[in-house]
Coordinates of C-alpha atoms in Angstrom, one line a residue:
Chain Y
M283 CA 53.5 2.6 -75.9
N284 CA 53.6 -0.5 -78.1
L285 CA 52.2 -3.7 -76.7
N286 CA 51.9 -5.3 -80.1
I287 CA 53.5 -8.7 -80.6
K288 CA 54.6 -9.9 -84.0
L289 CA 55.0 -13.7 -84.1
K290 CA 55.5 -15.9 -87.4
G291 CA 53.7 -13.3 -89.4
L292 CA 50.7 -12.9 -87.0
N293 CA 50.1 -9.6 -85.2
F294 CA 48.8 -9.7 -81.8
K295 CA 47.7 -6.3 -80.3
N296 CA 49.0 -7.2 -76.9
P297 CA 50.9 -10.3 -75.4
L298 CA 47.7 -11.5 -73.5
L299 CA 46.0 -14.6 -74.5
T300 CA 43.3 -16.8 -72.9
A301 CA 44.6 -20.1 -71.7
S302 CA 42.7 -22.9 -73.4
G303 CA 39.4 -23.9 -71.6
I304 CA 38.6 -20.5 -69.9
F305 CA 37.1 -18.5 -72.8
S306 CA 33.4 -18.4 -73.9
D307 CA 31.6 -15.9 -76.4
D308 CA 29.7 -14.9 -73.1
H309 CA 32.8 -13.0 -72.0
L310 CA 32.1 -10.5 -74.8
D311 CA 29.2 -9.2 -72.5
F312 CA 31.8 -8.3 -69.9
Y313 CA 34.0 -6.5 -72.4
Q314 CA 31.3 -4.7 -74.3
K315 CA 32.6 -6.3 -77.6
K316 CA 36.1 -4.9 -77.0
L317 CA 38.3 -7.9 -76.3
P318 CA 41.2 -7.1 -74.1
Y319 CA 43.2 -10.1 -75.5
G320 CA 45.8 -10.1 -78.3
G321 CA 44.5 -13.7 -79.0
I322 CA 42.1 -16.4 -77.7
V323 CA 43.1 -20.0 -77.2
L324 CA 39.8 -22.1 -77.5
K325 CA 39.2 -25.2 -75.4
T326 CA 40.8 -28.4 -76.7
F327 CA 39.1 -30.3 -79.5
T328 CA 39.6 -34.0 -80.1
Y329 CA 38.7 -36.1 -83.0
E330 CA 35.5 -37.5 -81.6
E331 CA 33.1 -35.9 -79.1
R332 CA 34.2 -36.2 -75.4
L333 CA 31.5 -35.8 -72.9
G334 CA 34.0 -35.0 -70.1
N335 CA 34.5 -36.7 -66.7
I336 CA 31.7 -37.9 -64.4
G337 CA 31.5 -36.9 -60.8
N338 CA 33.2 -33.8 -59.2
R339 CA 34.9 -31.6 -61.8
L340 CA 36.1 -28.6 -59.6
L341 CA 37.5 -27.9 -56.3
E342 CA 39.0 -24.7 -54.8
I343 CA 42.2 -25.1 -52.9
P344 CA 44.3 -22.7 -51.2
C345 CA 45.8 -20.1 -53.7
G346 CA 44.2 -22.0 -56.7
M347 CA 41.9 -24.8 -57.9
M348 CA 41.8 -28.3 -59.2
N349 CA 39.9 -29.4 -62.2
S350 CA 39.0 -32.6 -63.6
I351 CA 36.9 -31.7 -66.9
G352 CA 38.3 -34.3 -69.2
L353 CA 38.5 -32.3 -72.5
A354 CA 34.7 -32.2 -72.8
N355 CA 34.2 -30.9 -76.4
P356 CA 31.8 -31.7 -79.3
G357 CA 34.6 -32.9 -81.6
I358 CA 36.6 -31.2 -84.2
K359 CA 34.1 -31.6 -86.8
Y360 CA 31.8 -29.2 -84.9
L361 CA 34.4 -26.4 -84.6
D362 CA 32.4 -23.3 -85.5
M363 CA 34.3 -20.0 -85.5
S364 CA 31.4 -17.9 -86.7
L365 CA 30.7 -16.8 -83.2
F366 CA 34.1 -15.2 -83.1
D367 CA 34.0 -13.8 -86.7
K368 CA 34.0 -10.1 -85.5
L369 CA 36.7 -10.5 -82.8
K370 CA 39.8 -8.5 -83.6
A371 CA 42.1 -11.1 -82.0
I372 CA 44.1 -14.0 -83.3
K373 CA 42.1 -17.3 -82.9
I374 CA 44.2 -20.2 -81.7
I375 CA 42.6 -23.7 -81.6
S376 CA 43.9 -26.1 -78.9
I377 CA 43.9 -29.7 -80.4
A378 CA 44.5 -33.1 -79.1
I379 CA 45.5 -35.6 -81.9
N380 CA 46.3 -39.0 -80.9
D381 CA 46.7 -40.9 -84.0
I382 CA 47.9 -40.4 -87.6
E383 CA 44.5 -41.3 -88.9
E384 CA 42.8 -38.4 -87.2
I385 CA 44.9 -35.8 -88.8
A386 CA 43.0 -35.6 -92.1
L387 CA 39.9 -34.3 -90.4
F388 CA 41.6 -31.8 -88.3
K389 CA 43.3 -30.4 -91.5
K390 CA 39.9 -30.1 -93.3
V391 CA 38.2 -28.3 -90.4
L392 CA 41.1 -26.0 -89.6
L393 CA 41.5 -25.1 -93.2
K394 CA 37.8 -24.5 -93.7
N395 CA 37.8 -22.1 -90.7
K396 CA 40.8 -20.4 -91.8
I397 CA 42.7 -21.2 -88.6
K398 CA 46.3 -19.8 -88.7
M399 CA 47.5 -21.2 -85.4
V400 CA 47.0 -24.2 -83.3
E401 CA 48.2 -25.4 -79.8
L402 CA 48.8 -29.2 -79.8
N403 CA 47.7 -30.3 -76.3
L404 CA 50.2 -33.0 -75.3
S405 CA 49.7 -32.8 -71.6
C406 CA 46.1 -32.7 -70.3
P407 CA 46.2 -34.5 -67.1
N408 CA 42.4 -35.3 -67.0
I409 CA 42.0 -38.1 -69.7
K410 CA 41.9 -41.6 -68.1
E411 CA 42.3 -43.6 -71.1
K412 CA 45.2 -41.8 -72.6
K413 CA 47.9 -41.4 -70.0
V414 CA 50.1 -38.3 -70.5
T415 CA 53.4 -39.5 -71.6
N416 CA 56.5 -37.7 -70.3
D417 CA 58.5 -39.2 -73.0
L418 CA 57.6 -38.0 -76.5
R419 CA 60.1 -40.1 -78.5
K420 CA 57.4 -42.7 -79.5
K421 CA 55.2 -40.0 -80.9
K422 CA 57.8 -38.4 -83.1
E423 CA 56.5 -39.9 -86.2
L424 CA 52.9 -38.6 -85.3
F425 CA 54.5 -35.1 -84.7
C426 CA 56.2 -35.1 -88.1
E427 CA 53.0 -36.1 -89.9
I428 CA 50.9 -33.4 -88.1
R429 CA 53.8 -30.8 -89.2
R430 CA 53.5 -32.2 -92.8
E431 CA 49.8 -32.1 -93.0
L432 CA 48.9 -28.9 -91.2
K433 CA 51.4 -27.0 -93.7
G434 CA 51.0 -23.3 -93.3
I435 CA 49.5 -23.5 -89.8
I436 CA 51.6 -22.2 -86.9
I437 CA 51.9 -25.2 -84.3
F438 CA 52.9 -24.7 -80.6
A439 CA 53.2 -27.8 -78.5
K440 CA 51.7 -27.5 -75.0
F441 CA 53.9 -29.1 -72.5
S442 CA 53.2 -30.1 -68.9
Y443 CA 55.9 -29.2 -66.2
S444 CA 57.3 -32.8 -66.2
Q445 CA 57.6 -32.9 -70.1
V446 CA 60.1 -30.2 -70.2
N447 CA 63.2 -31.9 -70.8
K448 CA 66.1 -31.7 -73.5
S449 CA 65.1 -34.7 -75.4
N450 CA 61.3 -33.6 -75.7
I451 CA 62.3 -30.1 -76.7
K452 CA 64.6 -31.4 -79.4
I453 CA 61.9 -33.7 -80.8
I454 CA 59.4 -30.8 -81.1
E455 CA 62.1 -28.7 -82.7
S456 CA 63.3 -31.3 -85.1
A457 CA 59.5 -32.0 -86.1
G458 CA 59.4 -28.5 -87.3
F459 CA 57.0 -27.0 -84.7
D460 CA 57.0 -23.3 -84.4
G461 CA 56.9 -22.9 -80.7
I462 CA 56.3 -24.3 -77.2
T463 CA 53.4 -23.5 -74.6
I464 CA 54.6 -24.0 -71.1
M465 CA 52.6 -25.3 -69.1
N466 CA 49.7 -27.2 -68.5
T467 CA 48.0 -27.6 -64.9
I468 CA 50.1 -29.8 -62.6
P469 CA 48.6 -33.3 -61.8
G470 CA 47.5 -33.7 -58.2
I471 CA 45.2 -35.8 -56.0
E472 CA 42.6 -34.7 -53.5
I473 CA 41.1 -37.1 -50.9
D474 CA 37.7 -37.0 -49.1
I475 CA 38.6 -38.3 -45.7
D476 CA 34.9 -38.6 -44.6
K477 CA 34.0 -40.8 -47.5
K478 CA 37.4 -42.3 -47.6
E479 CA 37.8 -42.1 -51.2
F480 CA 39.4 -40.0 -54.0
Y481 CA 37.6 -36.6 -54.5
F482 CA 37.8 -36.8 -58.3
N483 CA 36.5 -39.8 -60.1
N484 CA 39.5 -39.9 -62.3
K485 CA 41.6 -39.7 -59.1
V486 CA 44.1 -37.3 -60.6
A487 CA 43.1 -33.7 -61.4
G488 CA 44.9 -30.6 -62.8
I489 CA 46.0 -28.0 -60.4
S490 CA 46.2 -24.4 -61.3
G491 CA 46.8 -21.2 -59.3
S492 CA 49.0 -18.3 -58.6
F493 CA 51.8 -20.5 -57.0
L494 CA 52.6 -21.8 -60.6
V495 CA 54.4 -18.7 -61.7
P496 CA 57.7 -19.5 -60.1
M497 CA 57.6 -23.0 -61.5
G498 CA 56.6 -21.7 -65.0
L499 CA 59.5 -19.3 -64.8
E500 CA 61.9 -22.0 -63.9
R501 CA 60.8 -24.2 -66.8
L502 CA 60.9 -21.3 -69.2
F503 CA 64.4 -20.6 -68.1
Y504 CA 65.4 -24.2 -68.6
I505 CA 63.8 -24.3 -72.2
K506 CA 65.5 -21.0 -73.2
N507 CA 68.8 -22.4 -72.5
I508 CA 68.1 -25.2 -75.0
T509 CA 66.1 -23.6 -77.8
D510 CA 65.2 -20.4 -79.4
L511 CA 61.7 -21.5 -80.3
P512 CA 59.1 -18.9 -79.3
I513 CA 57.3 -19.5 -76.1
M514 CA 53.7 -19.0 -74.9
A515 CA 53.8 -19.0 -71.2
C516 CA 51.1 -20.1 -69.0
G517 CA 50.6 -20.7 -65.4
G518 CA 49.5 -18.8 -62.6
V519 CA 49.2 -15.3 -64.0
K520 CA 47.2 -13.0 -61.6
N521 CA 48.5 -9.6 -62.5
Y522 CA 50.6 -7.7 -65.0
K523 CA 53.8 -8.2 -62.9
D524 CA 53.5 -12.0 -63.7
V525 CA 53.0 -11.2 -67.3
L526 CA 56.3 -9.1 -67.2
K527 CA 58.2 -11.9 -65.5
Y528 CA 57.4 -14.4 -68.1
I529 CA 58.4 -11.8 -70.9
F530 CA 61.6 -11.0 -69.1
M531 CA 62.3 -14.8 -69.2
G532 CA 61.8 -14.7 -72.9
A533 CA 58.1 -15.5 -73.6
H534 CA 56.4 -14.0 -76.6
L535 CA 53.0 -14.4 -75.5
V536 CA 51.4 -14.9 -72.0
Q537 CA 48.2 -16.9 -71.4
I538 CA 45.8 -16.0 -68.5
G539 CA 44.0 -19.0 -67.0
S540 CA 41.9 -19.6 -63.9
A541 CA 42.4 -16.2 -62.3
V542 CA 39.9 -14.9 -64.8
F543 CA 37.0 -16.9 -63.2
N544 CA 37.1 -14.8 -60.2
D545 CA 37.9 -11.5 -62.1
P546 CA 36.8 -11.5 -65.7
M547 CA 38.0 -8.0 -66.0
L548 CA 41.7 -9.1 -65.2
P549 CA 42.9 -8.9 -68.7
V550 CA 41.6 -5.4 -69.0
K551 CA 43.5 -4.4 -65.9
I552 CA 46.7 -6.3 -67.1
E553 CA 46.6 -4.5 -70.5
R554 CA 46.1 -1.1 -68.7
N555 CA 48.9 -1.8 -66.2
L556 CA 51.3 -3.0 -68.8
S557 CA 51.1 0.4 -70.6
S558 CA 51.6 2.2 -67.3
Y559 CA 54.6 0.2 -66.6
L560 CA 56.1 0.9 -70.1
R561 CA 55.3 4.6 -69.5
R562 CA 56.9 4.6 -66.1
E563 CA 60.0 2.8 -67.1
K564 CA 60.2 5.0 -70.3
I565 CA 60.1 2.0 -72.6
N566 CA 58.4 2.4 -75.9
D567 CA 58.0 -1.1 -76.9
I568 CA 57.3 -4.2 -74.8
N569 CA 59.2 -6.3 -77.3
E570 CA 62.4 -4.7 -75.7
L571 CA 61.7 -6.4 -72.5
R572 CA 61.7 -9.9 -74.0
G573 CA 64.3 -12.2 -72.6
I574 CA 66.2 -9.4 -70.7
L575 CA 67.2 -11.8 -67.9
L576 CA 68.6 -14.3 -70.4
K577 CA 71.2 -11.9 -71.8
Chain A
M255 CA 19.9 -9.0 -69.4
V256 CA 23.5 -8.8 -70.4
K257 CA 25.9 -10.2 -67.8
K258 CA 28.1 -7.7 -66.1
V259 CA 30.9 -7.4 -63.7
F260 CA 29.8 -4.8 -61.0
S261 CA 30.3 -3.8 -57.4
A262 CA 27.6 -3.3 -54.9
V263 CA 27.6 -1.7 -51.4
L264 CA 26.3 -3.6 -48.4
I265 CA 23.6 -1.4 -46.8
E266 CA 21.9 -3.7 -44.4
K267 CA 22.7 -6.9 -42.7
K268 CA 20.2 -8.9 -40.6
R269 CA 20.3 -12.3 -38.8
V270 CA 16.9 -13.6 -39.8
A271 CA 17.3 -17.2 -38.3
E272 CA 19.9 -19.4 -36.7
D273 CA 23.1 -19.1 -38.8
T274 CA 21.1 -17.2 -41.6
Y275 CA 21.9 -13.8 -42.8
L276 CA 20.0 -11.4 -45.0
L277 CA 22.2 -8.9 -46.8
K278 CA 20.8 -5.9 -48.8
F279 CA 23.0 -4.3 -51.5
N280 CA 23.0 -1.2 -53.4
S281 CA 24.3 -1.9 -57.1
S282 CA 26.8 0.4 -58.9
I283 CA 24.9 -0.3 -62.1
S284 CA 21.4 -0.8 -63.2
I285 CA 20.5 -4.6 -63.1
S286 CA 17.4 -6.4 -64.2
P287 CA 17.6 -10.1 -63.0
K288 CA 14.7 -12.7 -63.1
P289 CA 13.7 -15.0 -60.2
G290 CA 16.0 -18.1 -60.0
Q291 CA 19.0 -16.4 -61.6
F292 CA 22.3 -16.0 -59.4
F293 CA 25.4 -14.0 -59.0
L294 CA 28.8 -15.1 -58.7
V295 CA 30.1 -13.2 -55.5
S296 CA 33.3 -12.4 -53.8
R297 CA 34.9 -9.7 -51.7
E298 CA 36.9 -7.1 -53.7
V299 CA 40.0 -7.7 -51.4
N300 CA 41.3 -10.9 -49.9
R301 CA 39.0 -12.5 -52.3
T302 CA 38.7 -16.5 -52.4
F303 CA 40.2 -18.0 -55.6
L304 CA 36.8 -18.6 -57.0
K305 CA 33.6 -16.6 -56.6
R306 CA 30.6 -18.2 -55.0
P307 CA 27.2 -18.7 -56.8
I308 CA 24.5 -17.1 -54.6
S309 CA 20.9 -17.0 -55.8
I310 CA 19.1 -13.7 -55.7
H311 CA 16.8 -13.7 -52.8
Y312 CA 14.8 -10.5 -53.5
Y313 CA 15.2 -7.7 -56.0
Y314 CA 13.8 -4.3 -56.0
A315 CA 12.0 -2.6 -59.1
D316 CA 14.4 0.3 -58.8
H317 CA 16.9 -2.0 -60.7
R318 CA 19.6 -1.1 -57.9
H319 CA 18.7 -2.8 -54.7
F320 CA 18.7 -6.5 -54.1
K321 CA 19.1 -9.1 -51.2
L322 CA 20.9 -12.4 -50.7
L323 CA 19.8 -14.9 -48.0
I324 CA 22.9 -16.8 -47.0
R325 CA 23.5 -19.6 -44.5
P326 CA 27.3 -19.7 -44.5
K327 CA 28.9 -23.2 -45.0
G328 CA 32.5 -22.7 -46.3
K329 CA 35.1 -20.1 -46.4
G330 CA 33.5 -18.3 -49.3
T331 CA 30.1 -17.8 -48.0
K332 CA 31.6 -16.9 -44.4
D333 CA 33.7 -14.2 -46.1
I334 CA 30.5 -12.8 -47.8
I335 CA 28.4 -12.7 -44.6
N336 CA 31.3 -10.9 -42.7
V337 CA 31.3 -7.9 -45.0
K338 CA 30.9 -4.6 -43.1
F339 CA 28.4 -1.9 -43.7
G340 CA 29.6 0.3 -46.5
E341 CA 31.9 -2.5 -47.9
K342 CA 31.7 -3.4 -51.5
L343 CA 31.4 -6.9 -52.9
E344 CA 32.1 -7.8 -56.5
F345 CA 29.4 -9.4 -58.5
V346 CA 29.2 -11.2 -61.9
G347 CA 25.7 -11.7 -63.4
P348 CA 22.9 -12.0 -63.3
L349 CA 23.7 -15.6 -64.6
G350 CA 21.6 -18.6 -65.6
N351 CA 18.2 -19.1 -66.6
G352 CA 15.5 -18.4 -63.9
F353 CA 12.3 -20.2 -63.0
P354 CA 9.8 -20.2 -65.9
L355 CA 6.9 -18.0 -64.9
V356 CA 3.1 -18.7 -65.4
K357 CA 0.1 -16.4 -65.3
N358 CA -3.3 -16.8 -63.4
K359 CA -2.5 -20.5 -62.4
K360 CA -2.4 -22.6 -59.4
V361 CA 1.3 -23.3 -58.6
A362 CA 3.2 -24.7 -55.5
L363 CA 6.6 -23.8 -54.2
I364 CA 8.4 -26.4 -52.2
A365 CA 11.6 -25.2 -50.1
G366 CA 14.0 -27.4 -48.0
G367 CA 16.2 -25.5 -45.8
I368 CA 18.2 -22.6 -47.2
G369 CA 16.6 -23.6 -50.6
Y370 CA 14.1 -20.9 -49.6
A371 CA 16.7 -18.3 -50.7
P372 CA 15.4 -17.8 -54.3
F373 CA 11.7 -17.9 -53.3
A374 CA 11.1 -14.4 -52.0
F375 CA 11.7 -12.9 -55.5
L376 CA 9.9 -15.7 -57.2
L377 CA 6.9 -15.5 -54.9
R378 CA 6.5 -11.7 -55.6
E379 CA 6.7 -12.2 -59.4
L380 CA 4.2 -15.1 -59.3
K381 CA 1.8 -13.1 -57.3
N382 CA 2.1 -10.1 -59.5
H383 CA 1.1 -12.5 -62.4
G384 CA -2.2 -13.5 -60.6
N385 CA -1.1 -16.8 -59.5
D386 CA -2.7 -18.8 -56.7
I387 CA 0.2 -19.9 -54.6
D388 CA 0.8 -22.6 -51.9
V389 CA 4.0 -22.7 -50.2
Y390 CA 5.5 -25.9 -48.6
Y391 CA 8.6 -24.9 -46.5
G392 CA 10.6 -27.2 -44.3
E393 CA 13.5 -26.8 -41.9
K394 CA 15.4 -28.9 -39.4
D395 CA 14.2 -26.9 -36.4
K396 CA 12.1 -23.8 -36.0
K397 CA 15.2 -21.6 -35.2
Y398 CA 16.3 -22.0 -38.8
L399 CA 12.9 -21.0 -40.3
V400 CA 13.1 -17.7 -42.4
E401 CA 9.7 -16.3 -41.7
Y402 CA 10.0 -12.6 -42.3
W403 CA 8.7 -13.0 -45.8
R404 CA 5.0 -13.6 -45.9
I405 CA 2.5 -12.5 -48.7
N406 CA -1.1 -11.9 -48.0
G407 CA -3.3 -14.5 -49.9
V408 CA -0.4 -17.1 -50.1
K409 CA -1.1 -20.3 -48.2
Y410 CA 1.9 -21.3 -46.1
N411 CA 2.6 -25.0 -45.0
I412 CA 5.5 -25.2 -42.5
F413 CA 7.4 -28.2 -41.6
T414 CA 10.2 -28.9 -39.2
D415 CA 12.2 -32.3 -38.9
N416 CA 11.8 -32.3 -35.0
G417 CA 8.2 -31.0 -34.9
S418 CA 9.4 -27.7 -33.1
F419 CA 7.0 -25.7 -35.5
G420 CA 4.4 -26.6 -37.9
K421 CA 3.9 -30.2 -38.9
K422 CA 6.7 -32.9 -37.8
G423 CA 8.4 -34.1 -41.1
N424 CA 9.3 -32.5 -44.4
P425 CA 7.5 -30.9 -47.1
I426 CA 7.6 -34.0 -49.5
E427 CA 5.8 -36.3 -47.0
Y428 CA 2.8 -33.8 -46.6
F429 CA 2.9 -32.5 -50.3
L430 CA -0.6 -32.8 -51.7
Q431 CA -0.8 -33.1 -55.4
G432 CA -3.6 -30.6 -55.8
N433 CA -4.4 -29.4 -59.1
Y434 CA -1.1 -27.5 -59.7
H435 CA -0.3 -26.2 -63.0
R436 CA 3.4 -25.8 -62.1
I437 CA 5.6 -26.7 -59.1
Y438 CA 8.8 -25.0 -58.2
L439 CA 11.4 -26.7 -56.0
C440 CA 14.5 -25.5 -54.3
G441 CA 16.5 -27.4 -51.6
P442 CA 19.0 -30.2 -51.2
E443 CA 19.2 -32.8 -54.0
I444 CA 18.2 -35.6 -51.5
M445 CA 14.7 -33.7 -51.3
Y446 CA 14.4 -33.8 -55.1
K447 CA 15.3 -37.5 -55.0
S448 CA 12.4 -38.2 -52.6
Y449 CA 10.0 -36.0 -54.7
K450 CA 11.0 -37.8 -57.9
E451 CA 10.2 -41.3 -56.2
N452 CA 6.9 -40.0 -54.7
F453 CA 5.5 -37.9 -57.5
P454 CA 6.7 -39.3 -60.8
E455 CA 3.6 -38.1 -62.6
L456 CA 4.4 -34.4 -61.7
L457 CA 7.9 -34.1 -63.0
N458 CA 7.0 -32.7 -66.3
I459 CA 5.5 -29.7 -64.6
S460 CA 8.1 -29.4 -61.8
Y461 CA 11.2 -27.3 -62.0
A462 CA 14.0 -27.4 -59.6
S463 CA 17.1 -25.2 -58.9
F464 CA 20.4 -27.2 -58.8
E465 CA 23.7 -26.4 -57.2
R466 CA 27.2 -27.3 -58.3
R467 CA 30.7 -26.3 -57.6
M468 CA 31.4 -23.5 -60.2
A469 CA 34.2 -21.5 -61.5
C470 CA 33.3 -19.4 -64.6
G471 CA 29.6 -19.0 -64.2
I472 CA 29.1 -18.6 -68.1
G473 CA 29.7 -22.2 -69.6
A474 CA 33.3 -21.7 -70.5
C475 CA 35.1 -24.1 -68.1
K476 CA 32.5 -27.0 -68.1
G477 CA 33.1 -27.6 -64.4
C478 CA 29.5 -27.5 -63.0
S479 CA 28.2 -30.6 -65.1
I480 CA 24.8 -32.1 -64.7
M481 CA 23.4 -35.0 -66.6
V482 CA 20.2 -33.9 -68.4
N483 CA 18.5 -36.2 -70.9
G484 CA 21.6 -38.4 -71.1
Q485 CA 23.9 -35.6 -72.0
F486 CA 26.0 -33.2 -69.8
K487 CA 24.7 -29.8 -69.4
Y488 CA 26.0 -27.0 -67.1
V489 CA 24.3 -25.6 -64.1
C490 CA 25.6 -22.2 -64.6
K491 CA 24.6 -21.7 -68.3
D492 CA 21.9 -24.1 -69.0
G493 CA 20.3 -24.0 -65.4
P494 CA 20.4 -23.6 -62.6
V495 CA 16.7 -24.4 -63.0
F496 CA 15.9 -27.7 -64.9
R497 CA 12.7 -29.4 -65.5
M498 CA 12.8 -32.5 -63.2
D499 CA 12.0 -35.2 -65.6
D500 CA 15.0 -34.3 -67.7
V501 CA 17.6 -34.3 -64.9
E502 CA 19.4 -37.3 -63.5
I503 CA 19.3 -36.6 -59.6
L504 CA 22.4 -37.7 -57.6

């Protein structure tokens, strides 16, 4: 049974990726050094260090959770891939670049660390000072410059639910990006009625959870009617069935997010169940299933 | 010890005080936690979206059996205390860094409410290391006191808010500086605040266990932030025990 996915010259041992922000080298303890992912997407790096948001950062809600982390990271210059040297998986760095001036440092660090693929985070809902823009037209010049400067590196743009529209997809496509990640957490608000105040200091936080799958599938369906760009699907995956649904709808790779918090062994189970499914359905290669509902 | 995902069967459940349950488990694997470490815990079926961080109340030298002391508050902890005999729960851990131990010293333990939970294990280890131990333990009312755990040779000072048992008041009001080499605290953050105001000179020998809402338990998600020496640290990975002069208490 082949779970192997080839994408832009990279070879993923299976279609499973970590979503940005959920993986740590400590996970290797659980997997006894044998990683169940085809690739890992590291938590977003910004140009400068970000301490993250103050106040509450997490809340469980029915079927999911809200987070207001605020892209806590040490800054791109401190990217250190040595922890992951021995990992037999494609390493993808999530990056947030807000200005043309920032690109040179990203380029230098990414090349130094031999990074072959990045996910450009256009949609984190948890940064107060940089509002997520739903209209990417004003950023077109930035995207073109990023594409030019990060020559040789595969770039996927990570959209939010509301950023998926024809105009934005065309901008990404014309800038020469290699694919789209759909989707980031959904912005939401929680209120503490006893204190009569917002639960999160930033007011708005990102919602994740299993209910995102139908929304992600719908956005993927929409995108696939507009472009043939490869897709990394992300949102609500809790089992192998969700992974298959995204693949049926045309995704190359599927990211697993907050469900791993409760069950760190989830990707191991999904990998095993995908193989069982292929065997049961007498399908030799998972690639045969990609986009079967789009034909 | 390496962090693991494992299941453990509930083999004993007792109500040891008002709304307070002692659960004993038999683990499917060998574990070697340290006092002050914790597990992320959930049921295996109908689980909450996130596991709950629960400190290890007591741990047996057979590396298999351990106890949790739980006073349920929300859905996650209620789910855990409602497990039936023979049911398996799923655990991740042991997580975090425990209390730093000392040998042959005079030490104090200050517990507020269910903050008593990690202290049975800590007391045993401190006793085994030849320490001279004073315990200061406060509760709202005598019906909440968890008193099944007493060690000979340890001096217990008990307090209740309403005076229904022991001295009326809280442990911080009556705490005597003594000549303690180290002081361990576990309780609500308001207790730490009061301690910090009353005993600023002791903060560099005082270690407290902190609590935050948590998702991954291993420092990946950056959800359980706490300000330590002007920088964000994470309760799950850098804590849950911090030296008190380093931490900004809420």
